XYZ file of C-alpha atoms in Angstrom:
595
model
C 5.842 45.603 -38.356
C 2.935 43.388 -39.236
C -0.143 43.630 -37.912
C -0.009 40.992 -35.041
C -4.122 40.113 -35.134
C -4.337 39.556 -38.930
C -8.121 39.078 -38.994
C -9.214 42.481 -37.287
C -7.020 45.080 -38.534
C -6.935 49.085 -37.743
C -4.894 51.523 -39.060
C -4.089 52.956 -35.154
C -1.765 50.997 -33.305
C 1.650 50.227 -32.587
C 3.756 48.457 -31.005
C 5.638 47.899 -27.843
C 8.357 45.231 -29.100
C 12.414 46.271 -28.253
C 14.030 46.707 -25.174
C 12.292 46.592 -21.672
C 13.979 47.258 -18.618
C 13.860 43.874 -16.724
C 15.160 41.919 -13.516
C 14.669 38.229 -11.798
C 13.009 38.184 -8.575
C 12.880 34.761 -7.429
C 11.936 35.203 -3.706
C 12.756 38.922 -3.213
C 9.022 39.811 -2.198
C 8.048 42.506 -4.888
C 4.748 42.969 -4.747
C 4.280 46.715 -6.463
C 6.027 48.753 -9.029
C 6.962 51.003 -5.877
C 8.901 48.377 -5.025
C 11.880 47.497 -7.192
C 14.600 49.902 -6.917
C 16.939 49.337 -9.680
C 16.903 46.963 -13.264
C 20.245 45.058 -13.822
C 18.995 43.926 -16.989
C 17.618 44.780 -20.491
C 15.777 42.159 -22.595
C 14.273 42.456 -25.569
C 10.701 42.444 -25.958
C 8.685 39.785 -27.403
C 11.988 37.226 -26.688
C 11.840 35.820 -23.831
C 15.103 35.340 -20.816
C 15.680 31.491 -21.578
C 16.884 33.403 -25.733
C 19.438 34.587 -26.978
C 17.859 36.462 -28.744
C 16.569 38.522 -25.697
C 19.795 39.306 -25.224
C 19.569 37.343 -21.528
C 19.939 33.865 -22.560
C 19.462 32.437 -19.056
C 18.225 28.710 -18.454
C 18.302 28.413 -15.320
C 14.818 27.959 -13.092
C 13.330 31.574 -12.302
C 9.687 31.377 -11.006
C 9.446 35.383 -11.766
C 10.491 37.896 -12.865
C 9.243 41.618 -14.062
C 9.350 44.230 -16.792
C 9.109 48.026 -17.701
C 8.339 50.325 -20.231
C 8.157 53.810 -20.812
C 6.875 55.463 -23.693
C 5.628 58.610 -25.012
C 1.377 58.659 -25.799
C -1.013 61.640 -25.650
C -4.701 60.378 -24.870
C -6.974 61.067 -27.258
C -9.275 63.505 -27.025
C -11.946 60.685 -28.221
C -11.695 56.890 -27.628
C -10.146 53.885 -25.483
C -6.879 53.247 -25.614
C -6.254 48.929 -25.327
C -3.128 47.490 -24.283
C -2.391 43.702 -25.764
C -0.581 40.654 -24.769
C 0.071 38.781 -27.419
C 1.170 35.746 -25.280
C 2.967 36.136 -21.705
C 3.791 32.366 -20.040
C 2.163 32.464 -17.001
C 0.602 34.585 -14.456
C 0.815 37.995 -15.586
C -0.091 41.134 -13.354
C 0.024 44.439 -15.520
C 0.184 48.205 -14.631
C 0.045 51.174 -15.725
C 2.010 54.278 -14.274
C 1.522 52.449 -11.458
C -1.923 51.308 -11.844
C -2.712 47.751 -11.276
C -5.394 47.120 -14.264
C -5.005 43.858 -15.401
C -4.870 40.092 -14.457
C -4.165 37.412 -16.825
C -3.454 33.276 -16.553
C -2.649 31.082 -19.708
C 0.991 31.128 -21.551
C -0.287 30.654 -24.939
C -3.619 32.616 -25.363
C -4.062 36.759 -25.876
C -5.052 39.137 -23.596
C -6.172 43.398 -23.959
C -6.866 46.001 -21.685
C -8.375 48.901 -21.693
C -5.719 51.080 -20.560
C -7.947 54.834 -21.208
C -8.172 55.079 -16.785
C -4.628 54.318 -16.196
C -2.476 56.944 -18.616
C -0.948 59.907 -17.588
C -1.970 63.358 -19.317
C 1.364 64.577 -19.535
C 1.974 61.613 -22.059
C 4.641 59.607 -20.171
C 3.613 56.531 -19.725
C 4.823 53.387 -17.975
C 3.745 49.745 -18.334
C 5.066 47.014 -15.852
C 4.394 43.479 -15.934
C 5.018 40.831 -13.320
C 5.201 37.240 -14.150
C 4.795 33.727 -12.348
C 5.696 31.114 -13.805
C 6.628 28.273 -11.945
C 9.285 25.645 -13.812
C 8.238 22.698 -11.876
C 4.720 23.109 -12.465
C 2.862 20.013 -13.988
C -0.598 20.883 -13.408
C -0.559 23.764 -16.289
C -0.571 23.638 -19.975
C 2.915 23.616 -20.871
C 3.416 21.712 -24.106
C 7.273 21.098 -24.737
C 8.710 23.301 -21.608
C 10.674 21.317 -19.966
C 10.448 20.486 -15.756
C 13.550 19.514 -15.583
C 16.602 21.982 -15.194
C 18.028 20.511 -18.719
C 16.487 19.635 -21.734
C 16.063 16.268 -22.231
C 13.981 13.504 -24.754
C 11.863 15.658 -26.855
C 11.259 18.118 -24.326
C 13.093 21.495 -24.208
C 13.847 24.805 -22.504
C 11.583 26.532 -20.829
C 9.703 30.111 -22.133
C 9.058 32.302 -19.147
C 7.566 35.613 -19.732
C 6.824 37.473 -22.951
C 6.524 35.857 -25.974
C 4.802 37.727 -28.894
C 4.132 41.134 -29.641
C 2.750 43.698 -27.313
C 1.077 46.533 -28.707
C -1.274 49.736 -28.369
C -4.412 50.683 -30.451
C -6.989 53.595 -30.104
C -10.488 52.817 -30.988
C -14.058 54.713 -30.442
C -15.815 54.652 -27.706
C -18.385 51.984 -29.203
C -16.528 49.639 -31.245
C -15.837 46.105 -33.094
C -14.672 43.853 -30.131
C -14.552 40.458 -32.185
C -15.879 38.916 -35.333
C -16.373 35.565 -36.488
C -16.708 34.242 -39.884
C -18.301 30.698 -40.906
C -17.880 29.049 -44.503
C -20.733 27.791 -45.485
C -20.795 26.437 -48.737
C -23.437 23.804 -49.164
C -25.870 27.223 -49.225
C -22.963 29.399 -50.661
C -22.985 31.605 -47.960
C -20.435 33.272 -45.559
C -21.623 33.700 -41.540
C -20.593 36.600 -39.958
C -20.871 37.391 -36.460
C -19.678 40.862 -34.331
C -19.608 41.617 -31.066
C -19.300 44.994 -30.138
C -18.057 46.825 -27.063
C -19.573 50.403 -25.406
C -22.885 51.961 -26.257
C -25.372 51.356 -28.542
C -27.563 53.809 -30.855
C -30.631 52.968 -32.888
C -29.242 54.455 -35.937
C -25.840 52.139 -35.797
C -25.465 50.340 -38.657
C -22.139 47.600 -39.936
C -21.511 48.533 -43.300
C -19.729 45.082 -44.932
C -17.750 44.689 -48.233
C -16.498 41.180 -49.721
C -14.058 41.075 -53.012
C -11.589 39.046 -54.017
C -8.721 40.171 -55.817
C -10.874 40.771 -59.239
C -14.802 40.847 -57.676
C -16.886 42.605 -55.779
C -19.485 39.825 -54.230
C -21.360 41.758 -51.408
C -21.579 44.520 -50.037
C -24.245 45.920 -47.425
C -25.182 47.304 -44.507
C -27.068 46.026 -41.414
C -28.580 48.017 -38.467
C -27.402 46.952 -35.312
C -30.048 45.238 -32.741
C -28.059 44.762 -29.255
C -24.672 44.551 -28.640
C -24.610 40.967 -31.348
C -24.415 40.691 -34.912
C -25.181 37.551 -37.054
C -25.547 37.644 -40.952
C -25.087 34.561 -43.352
C -23.877 36.263 -46.805
C -24.972 35.437 -49.769
C -23.228 34.685 -52.617
C -23.612 35.006 -56.062
C -23.237 30.977 -56.705
C -21.272 30.904 -59.746
C -23.035 27.062 -61.138
C -21.001 25.490 -63.197
C -17.929 23.796 -61.135
C -15.194 25.753 -63.131
C -16.600 29.020 -62.051
C -17.085 27.593 -58.277
C -14.040 26.418 -57.975
C -11.938 29.211 -58.891
C -13.183 30.624 -55.671
C -12.449 27.927 -53.142
C -9.965 28.069 -50.508
C -7.507 24.975 -50.566
C -2.934 24.613 -50.273
C -3.249 24.442 -54.008
C -5.833 27.362 -54.655
C -5.620 29.223 -52.052
C -8.337 32.514 -52.703
C -9.283 34.673 -49.887
C -12.358 36.550 -49.531
C -11.368 40.355 -48.333
C -13.248 41.724 -45.913
C -14.044 45.749 -45.448
C -15.584 46.014 -42.115
C -17.861 49.639 -41.189
C -19.708 50.547 -37.479
C -20.972 53.643 -39.020
C -23.660 56.208 -36.424
C -25.531 58.488 -38.600
C -23.739 57.972 -41.591
C -20.377 58.589 -39.788
C -17.985 56.081 -39.365
C -17.069 55.071 -35.933
C -14.760 51.920 -36.305
C -13.074 50.650 -39.071
C -10.871 47.769 -39.896
C -9.879 44.736 -42.405
C -10.427 40.692 -42.401
C -10.230 38.337 -44.284
C -12.217 34.860 -44.670
C -12.121 31.965 -47.387
C -15.118 29.489 -48.675
C -13.915 25.949 -47.727
C -15.853 23.070 -45.841
C -14.021 20.568 -44.036
C -15.676 16.932 -42.747
C -15.017 13.103 -42.570
C -17.318 11.354 -44.581
C -17.068 7.767 -43.533
C -13.886 6.500 -43.666
C -12.321 9.484 -45.589
C -10.891 12.891 -44.768
C -13.554 15.376 -47.200
C -11.788 18.637 -48.073
C -14.298 21.234 -50.324
C -16.279 18.279 -50.681
C -14.122 16.056 -52.451
C -11.861 13.516 -50.833
C -8.772 15.101 -49.816
C -5.385 13.247 -48.964
C -3.368 14.911 -45.756
C 0.455 14.729 -46.513
C 1.056 16.640 -43.330
C 4.389 16.978 -41.394
C 4.303 17.337 -37.434
C 5.907 20.893 -36.763
C 7.315 22.120 -33.150
C 7.741 25.962 -34.045
C 11.324 26.371 -32.299
C 13.900 28.939 -33.048
C 17.641 27.704 -31.947
C 18.238 31.492 -30.835
C 14.681 32.154 -30.108
C 12.855 29.344 -28.783
C 8.596 29.908 -29.236
C 9.330 33.302 -30.614
C 9.493 33.206 -34.248
C 13.076 35.403 -34.994
C 10.698 38.007 -38.160
C 8.161 37.334 -39.506
C 9.765 36.621 -42.572
C 11.173 33.538 -40.701
C 7.192 32.289 -39.932
C 6.276 33.047 -43.968
C 9.541 31.132 -45.052
C 8.717 27.872 -42.428
C 5.187 27.592 -44.337
C 6.848 27.922 -47.873
C 9.836 24.912 -47.260
C 6.712 22.600 -45.927
C 5.500 23.221 -49.001
C 8.539 22.386 -51.177
C 8.514 19.740 -49.209
C 5.333 18.205 -50.648
C 3.374 18.370 -47.785
C 0.279 20.374 -47.894
C -0.104 20.547 -43.923
C 1.713 20.571 -40.625
C 0.211 19.427 -36.937
C 1.531 22.530 -34.939
C 2.575 20.306 -32.214
C 2.012 21.048 -28.612
C 1.702 24.713 -29.359
C -0.663 27.688 -30.251
C 0.916 29.260 -32.922
C 1.633 33.038 -33.382
C -1.342 34.416 -35.786
C 0.812 35.572 -37.744
C 1.776 32.209 -38.785
C -1.779 30.861 -39.114
C -1.528 34.213 -41.633
C 0.802 32.955 -44.084
C -1.217 29.419 -43.979
C -4.079 31.057 -45.371
C -2.364 33.308 -47.638
C 0.238 30.834 -48.978
C -1.972 27.342 -48.531
C -1.697 25.502 -46.180
C -3.662 23.359 -44.277
C -2.989 22.927 -40.345
C -3.696 20.667 -37.131
C -4.156 22.899 -34.105
C -3.256 21.191 -30.754
C -3.675 22.292 -27.467
C -0.104 22.339 -25.224
C -0.954 19.257 -22.346
C -0.424 19.667 -18.679
C 1.357 16.384 -17.115
C -0.614 15.802 -14.514
C -4.753 14.885 -13.773
C -6.337 17.212 -11.118
C -9.263 19.141 -10.947
C -7.009 22.054 -11.497
C -5.228 21.202 -14.231
C -8.321 20.155 -16.186
C -9.452 23.959 -15.647
C -6.789 25.458 -16.294
C -6.806 23.333 -19.978
C -10.544 24.116 -20.576
C -10.131 27.789 -19.699
C -7.121 27.795 -22.509
C -8.561 25.884 -25.103
C -11.676 27.993 -24.928
C -9.153 31.533 -25.969
C -7.854 29.286 -28.234
C -10.557 28.298 -30.133
C -11.941 31.622 -29.647
C -8.780 33.088 -30.881
C -8.220 31.475 -34.187
C -11.569 29.696 -35.047
C -11.760 32.173 -38.398
C -8.678 31.035 -39.921
C -8.973 28.959 -42.866
C -5.817 26.971 -42.231
C -6.551 25.324 -39.187
C -8.911 21.851 -40.182
C -8.678 20.034 -37.532
C -8.751 20.783 -33.170
C -7.045 17.836 -31.023
C -7.335 18.649 -27.197
C -5.033 15.736 -26.180
C -2.174 14.079 -27.894
C -0.807 9.904 -26.419
C -2.994 10.691 -23.282
C -0.368 13.482 -22.209
C -2.406 14.460 -18.551
C -4.690 11.853 -18.829
C -2.261 8.493 -18.401
C -5.247 6.779 -17.114
C -7.463 6.647 -19.813
C -7.893 2.253 -19.752
C -8.651 2.624 -16.047
C -10.035 5.499 -14.805
C -13.691 6.981 -16.058
C -12.544 10.764 -14.735
C -9.917 10.240 -16.994
C -11.975 9.608 -20.162
C -14.622 11.792 -18.827
C -12.448 14.835 -19.590
C -11.295 13.563 -23.727
C -14.954 13.078 -23.762
C -15.589 16.537 -22.314
C -12.935 18.317 -24.470
C -14.522 16.669 -27.778
C -18.013 17.410 -27.032
C -17.724 21.014 -25.774
C -14.991 21.589 -28.874
C -17.443 20.566 -31.630
C -20.190 22.706 -29.376
C -17.795 25.322 -30.077
C -17.070 24.665 -33.774
C -19.185 22.477 -35.142
C -17.903 23.466 -38.418
C -14.549 21.018 -37.636
C -13.753 17.364 -37.041
C -12.259 16.607 -33.678
C -9.583 14.211 -32.311
C -10.050 14.204 -28.233
C -6.994 12.137 -28.178
C -4.244 11.678 -30.812
C -2.086 8.725 -31.251
C -4.083 6.396 -29.383
C -6.346 5.319 -26.586
C -9.273 7.170 -28.903
C -13.120 7.235 -27.897
C -14.579 10.732 -28.520
C -13.390 11.224 -31.709
C -13.898 12.216 -35.731
C -10.401 10.534 -36.848
C -7.934 7.943 -35.519
C -4.541 9.059 -34.831
C -2.192 6.567 -34.681
C 1.801 6.897 -33.391
C 4.039 4.381 -34.862
C 8.270 5.018 -35.162
C 8.579 1.553 -36.127
C 11.897 2.427 -38.503
C 11.506 -0.718 -40.368
C 9.459 0.457 -44.014
C 8.261 -3.189 -44.186
C 7.480 -4.013 -40.683
C 4.947 -0.977 -41.070
C 3.861 -1.964 -44.866
C 2.607 -5.630 -42.965
C 1.118 -4.079 -40.316
C -0.916 -1.804 -41.850
C -1.601 -3.394 -45.770
C -4.323 -4.679 -47.273
C -4.031 -7.666 -45.959
C -5.213 -6.245 -42.680
C -8.482 -5.868 -41.742
C -9.525 -3.024 -39.356
C -10.858 -5.440 -36.725
C -7.705 -6.891 -36.640
C -5.910 -3.559 -36.078
C -7.728 -2.155 -33.304
C -8.018 -5.827 -31.386
C -4.363 -6.816 -31.879
C -1.678 -4.181 -32.939
C 0.033 -2.158 -30.076
C 2.653 0.223 -31.387
C 4.380 2.061 -28.696
C 2.615 -1.190 -26.361
C -0.431 1.298 -26.026
C -3.935 0.008 -27.349
C -5.041 2.083 -30.182
C -8.881 2.245 -29.184
C -10.228 1.904 -25.601
C -12.967 -1.042 -24.604
C -15.870 0.536 -25.254
C -14.968 2.309 -28.848
C -14.088 0.372 -31.611
C -13.653 1.599 -34.756
C -16.517 3.039 -35.964
C -15.612 3.767 -39.518
C -13.883 6.888 -39.003
C -10.275 7.466 -41.168
C -7.263 5.842 -39.859
C -4.632 8.179 -40.252
C -0.853 8.134 -38.905
C -0.222 10.802 -37.187
C 3.433 10.420 -35.604
C 5.499 8.302 -37.922
C 9.440 8.295 -38.754
C 11.605 10.023 -36.100
C 14.997 9.521 -38.031
C 17.794 11.182 -36.918
C 20.581 12.464 -38.576
C 23.327 15.005 -37.432
C 26.443 15.977 -38.989
C 29.812 15.202 -37.364
C 31.074 17.971 -36.737
C 27.620 19.352 -35.036
C 27.911 19.862 -31.574
C 25.662 17.922 -30.507
C 26.526 14.832 -32.467
C 27.129 12.421 -29.629
C 23.853 13.357 -27.355
C 21.415 13.820 -30.251
C 18.231 12.334 -29.831
C 15.770 10.298 -32.243
C 13.731 7.269 -31.869
C 16.115 5.826 -34.510
C 19.736 7.422 -35.985
C 21.791 6.929 -39.084
C 25.164 9.000 -39.124
C 25.065 8.278 -43.015
C 23.396 10.414 -44.578
C 22.584 8.237 -47.573
C 20.888 6.083 -45.402
C 19.101 8.522 -43.685
C 17.459 9.461 -46.905
C 16.647 5.643 -47.504
C 14.955 5.290 -44.623
C 13.328 8.567 -44.563
C 11.769 8.528 -47.909
C 10.334 4.647 -47.911
C 8.902 5.481 -44.692
C 6.980 8.452 -46.417
C 6.208 6.310 -49.563
C 4.775 3.566 -47.502
C 2.545 5.982 -45.296
C 1.484 7.565 -48.721
C 0.636 4.611 -50.222
C -0.710 2.477 -48.068
C -5.143 2.516 -48.692
C -6.049 2.044 -44.861
C -4.656 5.465 -44.814
C -6.478 8.689 -45.654
C -3.740 11.325 -44.032
C -0.218 10.990 -42.503
C 1.956 13.555 -40.615
C 5.487 12.618 -41.244
C 7.838 13.302 -37.545
C 9.209 15.897 -37.639
C 10.014 19.288 -40.152
C 13.245 20.967 -38.667
C 15.650 19.930 -35.785
C 14.508 20.943 -32.210
C 17.495 21.313 -29.910
C 18.385 17.889 -28.784
C 16.019 15.829 -30.964
C 17.715 15.408 -34.196
C 15.203 13.978 -36.540
C 13.867 16.735 -38.307
C 13.403 17.078 -42.511
C 15.727 20.097 -42.190
C 18.294 20.898 -39.568
C 17.384 23.428 -36.624
C 18.622 26.453 -39.280
C 16.398 25.702 -42.219
C 18.727 24.584 -44.049
C 17.824 20.483 -46.064
C 19.014 17.385 -45.161
C 17.945 15.432 -48.410
C 17.192 18.134 -51.144
C 13.630 19.022 -51.022
C 12.911 17.931 -54.325
C 13.168 14.198 -53.206
C 11.191 14.794 -50.506
C 8.507 16.321 -52.355
C 8.887 13.485 -54.360
C 8.235 10.794 -52.053
C 5.543 12.943 -50.419
C 3.596 13.411 -53.970
C 3.979 10.601 -55.228
C 5.971 11.436 -58.216
C 9.192 9.230 -58.008
C 10.558 7.200 -60.594
C 8.868 3.432 -60.332
C 11.851 0.957 -58.275
C 13.575 4.253 -57.383
C 13.490 2.798 -53.827
C 12.663 -0.424 -52.773
C 11.766 -1.354 -48.708
C 14.059 -4.447 -49.245
C 17.337 -1.856 -49.808
C 16.977 -0.049 -46.757
């Protein structure tokens, strides 16, 4: 089992994934574990009951379900025992040995509990979890989870309950609760922050060692003063650019800096763990995106992060790695993770193999005070969880005005976007933020345009060299929506085509052949290939765009507009896609008129 929290890895832990007792409890009035007299079902955690791999595969509406798992674990003589949940959708109550220990709301972010006080000295332990998840609640962040009984259009089956790893770790009485890494490329430094939980003594120190595969970069000790430490770790500047570049992280050269951290008292190690960071910078300069201070065209593909048999949960860690490898094999240098906060294991593979990631908050679909509070609470947790991953280069709190549908007329809706934009910049000033991707932009560092016109020539004429940016924003209405709100003209930010394509192809033998959905559909595979590759070439060669994002990576249930089928087999040879994405196709190989 791979460590669920890649950037703070301790040795003393174990997973609770596997078979749990399970029951739906709609209308039964259960309030505490003792109320449940029988458990008729068994579920394979972390797969949700709607999925095939859970062993249940029940996609009907359920508002409440319960889990229970027994295991053997002896209370350690010293230290604390922490119970972790990667993600539980949506409201979770947790008991350990019938002692209530936690309450958490939010379907995409982790939480943990110190359960030491609730453990049984006999070693026989039992965890019980109650989950409430109203399938029709449009005020909660739900992303692509359908509120109708059957999936339709671009929405899919719901995710109820535990959908990421459940695990236990043992820590000392005083331990490092959280770390944050911030690269400062201009100063050739790495910022290091640590939050300590427990009693602080005068003789406590933090030992930090940074290395690459073949080089010691930093080795130092710092006296603890209070429960937080903030340090900038200065690296030896190699000077000449060739040597500098060897240490920088990019998709083409994903050099990680490995960290060993120890909390000591009087020279004795209390807590120790492994982590990693990277030296890289991301920013916008005028109308272009910069990576490590150099122009870097973004060639992204939109990735929903769903699997046919397991929904939002990857069937394995190998499946997450394979998705990253497939994106790179198609020539893309990044993904726009769409309407999902992805499992940290995916981010680990993106960090390790080299892939940039746009992180997007799953939307709610009603604008109320409660929906904004829910979104903001979970967005703060998301930035906190993923801040240190070098692969993440952009934060996106809203998509296509979902959850803020009246941006053109309602000041509170505009204020919400502005609030999330400035909150994101406050929590993380090191990355660009797109307040609302797709259209109706106001507070944003990048203007993203969603345009699903499937005629390559029309796209070329709409965004080609004869079109001035002021004309684009005054006159163009892709999707029938204005690109920028009144009072927020284009101020020179980079312009990117952040959704386009959406061309569907389904094999005649496929079950969904007649009902599959796409923005446009071609049933002839050669015609599909011509249209897709030409659209990508148009996006890549349009000078106005400093980046693009093709829709989409893989078929997702009835939405059949993937470059890959749902099982990740390619519709078009990967090398042909890579040639179009990178611009290495032979001149004249494809013309817009031929489509």
